Each structure stands twice: as structure tokens, then as C-alpha cells.
PDB file of C-alpha atoms in Angstrom:
ATOM      1  CA  SER A  21      75.516 -80.506 185.973  1.00 58.00           C
ATOM      2  CA  ARG A  22      72.535 -82.743 185.243  1.00 67.00           C
ATOM      3  CA  GLY A  23      72.208 -81.048 181.873  1.00 70.00           C
ATOM      4  CA  GLY A  24      72.413 -84.233 179.837  1.00 77.00           C
ATOM      5  CA  LYS A  25      75.961 -83.811 178.507  1.00 75.00           C
ATOM      6  CA  THR A  26      76.945 -87.423 179.158  1.00 76.00           C
ATOM      7  CA  ARG A  27      73.708 -88.721 177.689  1.00 81.00           C
ATOM      8  CA  ALA A  28      74.146 -86.554 174.594  1.00 85.00           C
ATOM      9  CA  LEU A  29      77.698 -87.855 174.062  1.00 80.00           C
ATOM     10  CA  TYR A  30      76.534 -91.437 174.564  1.00 81.00           C
ATOM     11  CA  GLU A  31      73.719 -91.000 172.019  1.00 87.00           C
ATOM     12  CA  LEU A  32      76.100 -89.343 169.570  1.00 87.00           C
ATOM     13  CA  SER A  33      78.513 -92.280 169.830  1.00 82.00           C
ATOM     14  CA  ARG A  34      75.637 -94.747 169.397  1.00 85.00           C
ATOM     15  CA  VAL A  35      74.349 -93.025 166.244  1.00 88.00           C
ATOM     16  CA  LEU A  36      77.851 -92.687 164.788  1.00 86.00           C
ATOM     17  CA  LYS A  37      78.484 -96.401 165.343  1.00 83.00           C
ATOM     18  CA  GLU A  38      75.248 -97.242 163.531  1.00 86.00           C
ATOM     19  CA  ARG A  39      75.829 -94.883 160.606  1.00 86.00           C
ATOM     20  CA  LEU A  40      79.517 -95.623 160.129  1.00 83.00           C
ATOM     21  CA  ARG A  41      79.316 -99.392 160.566  1.00 78.00           C
ATOM     22  CA  GLY A  42      81.488-101.041 157.979  1.00 69.00           C
ATOM     23  CA  ASP A  43      83.253 -97.782 157.050  1.00 71.00           C
ATOM     24  CA  ASN A  44      86.435 -98.764 158.897  1.00 72.00           C
ATOM     25  CA  VAL A  45      85.833 -96.141 161.604  1.00 72.00           C
ATOM     26  CA  ALA A  46      86.278 -96.536 165.351  1.00 71.00           C
ATOM     27  CA  VAL A  47      83.876 -94.594 167.572  1.00 75.00           C
ATOM     28  CA  ILE A  48      85.258 -94.398 171.093  1.00 75.00           C
ATOM     29  CA  TYR A  49      83.040 -93.112 173.877  1.00 73.00           C
ATOM     30  CA  ILE A  50      84.869 -91.599 176.841  1.00 72.00           C
ATOM     31  CA  SER A  51      83.277 -90.186 179.939  1.00 67.00           C
ATOM     32  CA  LEU A  52      84.150 -87.303 182.217  1.00 63.00           C
ATOM     33  CA  ASN A  53      81.348 -87.935 184.712  1.00 63.00           C
ATOM     34  CA  ASP A  54      81.352 -88.387 188.487  1.00 58.00           C
ATOM     35  CA  GLN A  55      82.748 -91.912 188.248  1.00 59.00           C
ATOM     36  CA  THR A  56      85.728 -90.621 186.285  1.00 60.00           C
ATOM     37  CA  SER A  57      86.025 -87.043 187.487  1.00 65.00           C
ATOM     38  CA  LEU A  58      88.924 -84.947 186.231  1.00 68.00           C
ATOM     39  CA  ILE A  59      92.154 -85.472 188.111  1.00 71.00           C
ATOM     40  CA  ASP A  60      94.249 -82.351 188.833  1.00 74.00           C
ATOM     41  CA  TRP A  61      97.003 -83.147 186.302  1.00 72.00           C
ATOM     42  CA  GLU A  62      94.433 -83.577 183.526  1.00 73.00           C
ATOM     43  CA  SER A  63      93.788 -79.839 183.437  1.00 72.00           C
ATOM     44  CA  LEU A  64      97.487 -79.291 182.777  1.00 78.00           C
ATOM     45  CA  SER A  65      97.783 -81.967 180.092  1.00 79.00           C
ATOM     46  CA  PRO A  66      94.398 -82.415 178.393  1.00 81.00           C
ATOM     47  CA  ILE A  67      95.723 -84.353 175.369  1.00 83.00           C
ATOM     48  CA  ASP A  68      97.397 -86.915 177.642  1.00 83.00           C
ATOM     49  CA  ALA A  69      94.218 -87.051 179.727  1.00 82.00           C
ATOM     50  CA  ILE A  70      92.055 -87.839 176.711  1.00 83.00           C
ATOM     51  CA  CYS A  71      94.561 -90.439 175.477  1.00 85.00           C
ATOM     52  CA  ARG A  72      94.523 -92.174 178.852  1.00 85.00           C
ATOM     53  CA  ARG A  73      90.716 -92.144 178.852  1.00 82.00           C
ATOM     54  CA  ILE A  74      90.655 -93.608 175.329  1.00 84.00           C
ATOM     55  CA  ALA A  75      92.938 -96.419 176.505  1.00 85.00           C
ATOM     56  CA  PHE A  76      90.710 -97.021 179.547  1.00 84.00           C
ATOM     57  CA  ALA A  77      87.567 -97.059 177.396  1.00 80.00           C
ATOM     58  CA  ALA A  78      89.165 -99.546 174.987  1.00 80.00           C
ATOM     59  CA  LEU A  79      89.915-102.086 177.705  1.00 79.00           C
ATOM     60  CA  PRO A  80      87.686-105.148 177.769  1.00 78.00           C
ATOM     61  CA  ARG A  81      85.030-104.974 180.468  1.00 72.00           C
ATOM     62  CA  THR A  82      86.355-107.038 183.381  1.00 74.00           C
ATOM     63  CA  LYS A  83      85.968-107.168 187.120  1.00 66.00           C
ATOM     64  CA  GLU A  84      89.355-105.431 187.442  1.00 64.00           C
ATOM     65  CA  LYS A  85      88.269-102.574 185.180  1.00 65.00           C
ATOM     66  CA  GLN A  86      86.096-100.770 187.669  1.00 71.00           C
ATOM     67  CA  GLU A  87      87.593 -97.368 188.335  1.00 78.00           C
ATOM     68  CA  PHE A  88      89.524 -94.913 186.242  1.00 78.00           C
ATOM     69  CA  ALA A  89      91.645 -93.327 189.020  1.00 78.00           C
ATOM     70  CA  PRO A  90      93.778 -96.420 189.804  1.00 82.00           C
ATOM     71  CA  PHE A  91      94.227 -97.049 186.075  1.00 82.00           C
ATOM     72  CA  ALA A  92      95.313 -93.432 185.513  1.00 81.00           C
ATOM     73  CA  LYS A  93      97.931 -93.720 188.270  1.00 82.00           C
ATOM     74  CA  GLU A  94      99.429 -96.901 186.843  1.00 86.00           C
ATOM     75  CA  VAL A  95      99.269 -96.365 183.075  1.00 85.00           C
ATOM     76  CA  GLU A  96     100.767 -93.653 180.911  1.00 84.00           C
ATOM     77  CA  VAL A  97      99.512 -93.335 177.337  1.00 87.00           C
ATOM     78  CA  SER A  98     100.935 -90.956 174.740  1.00 85.00           C
ATOM     79  CA  SER A  99      99.071 -89.464 171.822  1.00 85.00           C
ATOM     80  CA  SER A 100     101.505 -91.212 169.464  1.00 87.00           C
ATOM     81  CA  ALA A 101     100.617 -94.578 171.062  1.00 86.00           C
ATOM     82  CA  ILE A 102      96.906 -93.920 170.503  1.00 82.00           C
ATOM     83  CA  ILE A 103      97.507 -92.842 166.892  1.00 82.00           C
ATOM     84  CA  GLN A 104      99.598 -95.971 166.288  1.00 84.00           C
ATOM     85  CA  TRP A 105      96.919 -98.182 167.905  1.00 79.00           C
ATOM     86  CA  LEU A 106      94.119 -96.587 165.874  1.00 75.00           C
ATOM     87  CA  GLY A 107      96.145 -96.905 162.689  1.00 74.00           C
ATOM     88  CA  ALA A 108      96.679-100.617 163.311  1.00 68.00           C
ATOM     89  CA  SER A 109      92.980-101.254 163.993  1.00 61.00           C
ATOM     90  CA  PRO A 110      90.608-102.319 161.241  1.00 55.00           C
TER      91      PRO A 110
END
């Protein structure tokens, strides 16, 4: 911990967004830090976990969108739903 992993991923997403701007590419930054620590089931289903985190990251920033854990309990997101959503996005 405190090795800069989150910062490195953030910087990578920032640079990719800059370089790929206009290339019809979505760069989605997800976090696995203390505010969104792994939940037990995520170790058993990592693809579903990443899909749920992509959906959470894609939500507009609102007062209600504060914590990942309540969102993860209420919303189920499949990999096919994410693929369909990404395919429909410009």
C-alpha cells in the first residue's frame, strides 16, 4: 500500500484520454482503493466486480453517488450489459 498504484492508474487514464481524444475510444477509470475496497464476493467473481465498478464509474457525479458499497448491493451488472453499453456509445 501507498506505492502509487492508484495514482499511476489515474495518470494512465488521463494520458490515454488525451492521446485518444476523437478516436472513438472510451477510457474508464475505476478504483480499488480504500473508499471502494474489495467486497468478499468480488474475489469469487472478478469479471462481475469490474463490470459493476465500470457502471459505478460511469454514473454522473451526484450527491447520491458517494459510496460504492451501497451501489454494489443494489445493482447487478453483467459483462454483456457493459459490452452492449460500450458498443452503443460514440
